[in-house]
């Protein structure tokens, strides 16, 4: 048995953050019913990159965040479609949505309208800036939230301009926040017997990640500068280029300093009491970093990593995506999974990285075709017969 079996999630969300959250919960055992617009569906069905097979092409973007779900098509602008969602919500545990503030209220599908139909319903609203506050009507995307929440200001090379991370970190971390919100609300429901409404702002989520940068501001009044891969408060913690042109990240504490110096041939530094503590190394940042780089630049990456492993110094090669996919530990942990798609055949994805004892591990299923389960879900959940389905299709409700 997987941890979330028996939980039904009605997922009205699109694009990345919320679909990522609901996919995680689906592979942990929840039944996720993805509600999509008839004819077009989630807009990411058309996003690059496309994966191609003999029977056609499918968005790899869509597949990355929508595995293991059931897809139904419902026109939320149709009164009949709205009624279908109300009836489905009446029997669901969770409703997840990321519409702009006030949109679902116009359709009679907000928490105030649905809670009387199902007092145990957990309704999660994910918006850019939340249901309240001066920015609540503003629109934004991943990079906007990164910019406004300070993350871009912290990212980039020393003396250079701001840089966005290589992944949509605001979307991905928001998906994790949303999954936490759903699980927390479900746990709370076990105590109160009643559901709740969760107001999650993606902007809030990024501000909440400032953590250490905020701590430096609170403690020191310091606005952290961009330092590339260097850590503002620890040396060594940075990426270094090796003799073969490849890169390694070394991050250590005081107990790693002498072993690192010794493996690099810097015995005098290893014995220098003035460098034994991190605070002293920070005070001599330029000198220490230059000396480390000079010594590391004499070694090939793999040899340096071998020496660090033997000495117990935390270090790792900076791998490209293709190298990660071929990595022996990634393979041993089963992080790359396969699923069969009816259009393109076998395809790969990244597994939910949790393993359980006493419960079954997450399972990977294919992403649904658009509206693949509409008839099945409406028959199962609402008892709608074939004639009624035909009528709903004719009316443009599904």
XYZ file of C-alpha atoms in Angstrom:
398
model
C 0.000 0.000 0.000
C 1.304 3.434 -0.932
C 0.983 6.236 1.658
C -1.757 8.275 -0.055
C -4.022 5.531 -1.355
C -7.670 6.451 -0.761
C -7.059 10.200 -1.221
C -8.760 11.856 -4.211
C -7.391 15.121 -5.580
C -9.382 17.200 -8.046
C -6.661 19.101 -9.870
C -7.764 22.219 -11.745
C -4.221 23.533 -12.088
C -2.058 24.087 -15.138
C 1.570 24.619 -16.211
C 4.251 23.593 -13.676
C 4.145 24.305 -9.924
C 0.807 22.724 -9.003
C 0.964 19.917 -11.589
C 4.372 19.017 -10.130
C 2.826 18.852 -6.657
C -0.111 16.722 -7.744
C 2.164 14.362 -9.717
C 4.249 13.719 -6.604
C 1.086 12.952 -4.630
C -0.275 10.769 -7.448
C 2.842 8.623 -7.445
C 2.557 8.379 -3.669
C -0.835 6.753 -4.203
C -3.412 9.538 -4.460
C -5.989 9.452 -7.236
C -5.442 12.693 -9.149
C -8.185 13.777 -11.548
C -6.747 16.476 -13.781
C -9.450 18.805 -15.122
C -8.490 20.295 -18.487
C -10.076 22.614 -21.021
C -11.842 20.722 -23.843
C -9.946 20.866 -27.120
C -6.725 22.370 -25.804
C -6.082 21.132 -22.283
C -3.237 22.306 -20.111
C -1.280 24.762 -22.244
C 1.930 22.855 -21.597
C 0.666 20.085 -23.892
C 2.022 22.329 -26.646
C 5.267 23.369 -24.929
C 8.704 22.447 -26.216
C 10.572 20.193 -26.098
C 8.541 17.636 -28.036
C 9.210 13.907 -27.830
C 8.532 12.138 -31.117
C 7.486 8.599 -31.907
C 5.968 6.659 -34.775
C 2.421 7.706 -33.844
C 3.136 11.397 -33.340
C 4.672 13.793 -30.842
C 4.013 14.705 -27.219
C 5.317 17.523 -25.040
C 8.124 16.270 -22.817
C 7.404 19.323 -20.642
C 3.838 18.129 -20.042
C 4.967 14.576 -19.364
C 7.542 15.727 -16.797
C 4.809 17.060 -14.494
C 1.671 15.066 -15.256
C 2.490 11.397 -14.912
C 0.162 9.004 -13.128
C -2.964 11.185 -13.390
C -6.394 10.802 -14.970
C -7.462 13.523 -17.403
C -11.004 14.752 -17.871
C -12.114 17.685 -19.994
C -14.631 20.096 -18.493
C -15.569 23.554 -19.731
C -15.478 25.701 -16.594
C -17.255 28.537 -18.390
C -20.260 26.305 -18.965
C -22.906 26.156 -16.204
C -23.157 22.407 -16.798
C -19.389 22.075 -16.564
C -19.343 24.079 -13.344
C -21.980 21.783 -11.894
C -19.865 18.741 -12.781
C -16.910 20.208 -10.898
C -19.121 20.973 -7.895
C -20.334 17.385 -7.814
C -16.815 16.009 -8.157
C -15.581 18.342 -5.409
C -18.346 17.087 -3.141
C -16.710 13.671 -3.185
C -13.054 14.719 -3.268
C -10.529 15.142 -0.475
C -8.576 17.959 -2.116
C -9.226 20.591 -4.767
C -6.075 22.204 -6.161
C -6.184 25.290 -8.380
C -3.943 28.101 -9.584
C -6.414 30.507 -11.199
C -5.996 34.273 -10.770
C -7.582 35.705 -7.637
C -11.363 35.834 -7.941
C -11.692 33.671 -11.065
C -13.269 30.632 -9.423
C -15.626 32.815 -7.401
C -17.129 33.985 -10.712
C -17.784 30.348 -11.581
C -19.192 29.430 -8.183
C -16.217 27.136 -7.584
C -14.319 28.943 -4.832
C -13.944 27.612 -1.312
C -16.925 29.577 -0.032
C -19.147 27.874 -2.619
C -17.688 24.374 -2.297
C -17.176 24.035 1.463
C -20.926 23.729 2.195
C -21.039 20.789 -0.241
C -18.122 18.989 1.432
C -17.016 20.143 4.886
C -13.950 17.856 4.674
C -12.661 19.421 1.459
C -9.110 20.802 1.461
C -9.046 23.619 -1.088
C -5.576 24.872 -2.063
C -5.323 28.119 -4.013
C -1.896 28.789 -5.510
C -1.469 32.267 -6.973
C 1.437 34.506 -7.825
C 1.080 36.874 -4.882
C -1.699 35.462 -2.708
C -5.330 36.277 -2.022
C -4.520 39.474 -0.077
C -2.031 42.316 -0.223
C -1.290 45.086 -2.737
C 0.108 42.676 -5.358
C -2.755 40.155 -5.302
C -3.930 41.104 -8.821
C -0.456 41.076 -10.349
C 0.620 38.360 -12.750
C 3.975 36.672 -12.762
C 6.064 33.748 -13.846
C 8.900 31.780 -12.280
C 11.576 34.321 -13.166
C 9.469 37.246 -11.930
C 9.146 35.619 -8.514
C 12.871 34.851 -8.461
C 13.584 38.488 -9.273
C 11.183 40.079 -6.798
C 11.993 37.720 -3.911
C 15.727 38.409 -4.034
C 16.959 35.086 -5.367
C 18.302 36.532 -8.628
C 20.083 39.285 -6.717
C 22.072 36.596 -4.911
C 22.921 34.571 -8.003
C 25.744 35.397 -10.397
C 29.490 35.855 -10.587
C 31.353 38.282 -8.365
C 31.005 41.757 -9.847
C 28.588 40.559 -12.516
C 24.880 41.025 -13.048
C 22.057 38.939 -11.628
C 21.580 35.453 -13.079
C 18.650 33.084 -12.962
C 19.319 29.502 -11.852
C 19.379 26.892 -14.592
C 16.091 25.365 -13.403
C 12.708 27.067 -12.777
C 13.403 27.078 -9.074
C 10.393 29.219 -8.136
C 8.012 26.833 -9.904
C 9.662 23.679 -8.605
C 9.980 24.833 -5.009
C 6.403 26.146 -5.115
C 5.307 22.672 -6.150
C 7.006 21.286 -3.058
C 5.373 23.964 -0.865
C 1.983 23.039 -2.352
C 2.557 19.333 -1.664
C 3.494 20.214 1.930
C 0.353 22.346 2.213
C -1.899 19.541 1.021
C -0.348 16.957 3.321
C -0.477 19.373 6.273
C -4.134 20.220 5.655
C -5.016 16.528 5.369
C -3.216 15.833 8.652
C -5.094 18.721 10.272
C -8.368 17.348 8.972
C -7.692 14.137 10.847
C -7.737 16.152 14.063
C -10.655 18.522 13.362
C -12.789 16.425 11.032
C -13.075 19.426 8.730
C -11.263 20.695 5.675
C -9.691 24.094 5.150
C -8.654 26.647 2.590
C -4.941 27.182 1.931
C -3.789 30.493 0.436
C -0.330 29.943 -1.054
C 1.587 32.705 -2.809
C 4.500 31.721 -5.055
C 6.120 35.025 -4.132
C 5.796 34.151 -0.430
C 7.317 30.770 -1.187
C 10.439 32.356 -2.638
C 10.755 34.935 0.131
C 10.545 32.007 2.554
C 13.566 30.414 0.878
C 15.822 33.392 1.607
C 16.614 31.731 4.964
C 20.397 32.190 5.330
C 20.468 35.429 3.326
C 17.715 36.769 5.576
C 19.597 35.583 8.669
C 22.658 37.542 7.552
C 20.478 40.623 7.094
C 18.824 40.183 10.500
C 22.128 39.504 12.276
C 24.554 41.755 10.443
C 22.483 44.188 8.400
C 24.336 42.730 5.414
C 22.931 42.605 1.901
C 24.764 39.557 0.488
C 26.768 40.204 -2.643
C 26.932 37.877 -5.615
C 29.842 35.481 -5.122
C 29.370 32.912 -7.876
C 29.788 29.481 -6.323
C 31.503 30.837 -3.205
C 29.719 30.760 0.147
C 29.397 34.123 1.921
C 30.294 32.659 5.292
C 32.441 29.596 4.674
C 35.837 28.845 3.151
C 36.345 26.528 1.398
C 32.992 26.329 -0.346
C 33.309 27.004 -4.044
C 33.821 25.546 -7.491
C 37.395 25.215 -8.729
C 38.673 24.478 -12.217
C 41.051 21.536 -12.518
C 44.023 20.859 -14.768
C 41.839 19.088 -17.344
C 39.432 22.036 -17.582
C 36.708 20.275 -15.619
C 35.228 21.613 -12.420
C 34.818 20.374 -8.860
C 32.835 21.772 -5.932
C 34.582 21.554 -2.561
C 32.723 22.451 0.625
C 34.311 21.838 4.002
C 34.298 22.867 7.640
C 37.191 23.431 10.031
C 37.798 19.708 10.478
C 38.317 19.329 6.721
C 40.797 22.178 6.322
C 44.037 20.391 7.251
C 43.209 17.202 5.270
C 42.370 19.325 2.209
C 45.598 21.283 2.467
C 47.633 18.109 2.865
C 46.112 16.384 -0.169
C 46.836 19.530 -2.197
C 50.443 19.761 -1.069
C 49.781 22.853 1.069
C 51.312 21.441 4.245
C 52.332 24.847 5.570
C 48.718 26.003 5.510
C 47.612 22.765 7.170
C 49.927 23.562 10.104
C 49.198 27.303 10.248
C 47.044 27.947 13.328
C 46.038 31.303 11.849
C 44.052 29.463 9.123
C 42.621 26.666 11.236
C 39.354 28.467 11.914
C 36.821 29.551 9.315
C 36.695 33.140 10.593
C 40.427 33.590 9.916
C 40.087 32.134 6.422
C 37.165 34.470 5.685
C 39.311 37.438 6.706
C 41.898 36.314 4.127
C 39.395 35.228 1.463
C 41.283 36.497 -1.599
C 44.606 34.983 -0.544
C 43.146 31.639 0.486
C 40.944 31.216 -2.585
C 43.811 32.076 -4.916
C 46.087 29.579 -3.188
C 43.511 26.810 -3.320
C 42.838 27.429 -7.004
C 46.549 27.355 -7.836
C 46.989 23.990 -6.127
C 43.774 22.480 -7.500
C 44.695 23.644 -11.003
C 47.571 21.160 -11.008
C 45.289 18.114 -10.625
C 42.788 16.475 -12.960
C 39.233 16.455 -11.672
C 38.875 12.732 -11.091
C 42.223 12.525 -9.269
C 41.241 15.436 -7.027
C 37.891 13.806 -6.226
C 39.648 10.510 -5.470
C 42.014 12.229 -3.037
C 39.154 14.103 -1.376
C 37.175 10.901 -0.916
C 40.166 9.154 0.657
C 40.748 12.089 3.016
C 37.072 12.508 3.926
C 36.861 15.982 2.388
C 33.377 16.738 0.961
C 33.777 17.305 -2.769
C 31.981 16.433 -5.966
C 32.491 16.850 -9.683
C 30.275 19.410 -11.382
C 28.403 17.166 -13.785
C 26.395 18.077 -16.847
C 22.927 16.607 -17.312
C 24.170 13.829 -19.617
C 26.788 12.858 -17.040
C 24.170 12.792 -14.277
C 21.938 10.502 -16.336
C 24.880 8.110 -16.818
C 26.095 8.321 -13.214
C 26.530 4.980 -11.446
C 24.925 6.148 -8.207
C 21.923 7.595 -10.041
C 21.544 4.180 -11.696
C 21.958 2.283 -8.430
C 19.289 4.411 -6.765
C 16.896 3.937 -9.684
C 16.347 7.658 -10.161
C 15.662 7.354 -13.906
C 12.381 5.570 -14.596
C 10.599 4.367 -17.708
C 6.936 4.543 -18.629
C 4.992 3.617 -21.751
C 3.121 6.338 -23.615
C 0.462 5.338 -26.179
C 1.690 7.887 -28.728
C 5.471 7.743 -28.525
C 6.128 4.459 -26.743
C 8.753 4.174 -24.010
C 9.930 7.400 -22.391
C 12.003 8.290 -19.345
C 11.476 10.534 -16.351
C 12.795 11.279 -12.881
C 11.270 9.265 -10.051
C 9.821 10.675 -6.856
C 12.928 10.318 -4.638
C 11.344 8.658 -1.608
C 11.719 5.113 -0.368
C 9.700 3.511 2.400
C 9.890 0.594 4.748
C 6.453 -0.543 5.848
C 4.780 1.131 2.845
C 5.080 0.687 -0.883
C 7.355 3.013 -2.818
C 6.025 5.560 -5.334
C 4.886 4.116 -8.651
C 5.305 5.715 -12.056
C 2.442 5.807 -14.527
C 2.109 7.468 -17.942
C 0.723 10.971 -18.328
C -2.855 10.936 -19.642
C -4.037 11.784 -23.110
C -6.298 14.822 -23.163
C -9.698 13.798 -21.786
C -8.668 10.152 -21.744
C -10.685 9.423 -18.594
C -13.624 11.828 -18.922
C -16.300 9.206 -19.470
C -14.759 6.758 -17.036
C -14.475 9.279 -14.190
C -17.953 10.750 -14.660
C -19.489 7.293 -14.739
C -17.560 6.125 -11.678
C -17.847 9.231 -9.536
C -21.209 10.680 -10.564
C -23.092 7.740 -12.059
C -23.593 9.545 -15.384
C -24.840 7.265 -18.156
C -23.870 7.223 -21.825
C -26.791 9.352 -22.980
C -26.006 11.997 -20.398
C -22.352 11.978 -21.491
C -23.466 12.445 -25.091
C -25.672 15.339 -24.062
C -22.874 16.988 -22.112
C -20.545 16.685 -25.104
C -23.183 18.114 -27.363
C -23.629 21.075 -25.035
C -19.877 21.737 -24.968
C -19.684 21.082 -21.221
C -17.077 18.319 -21.592
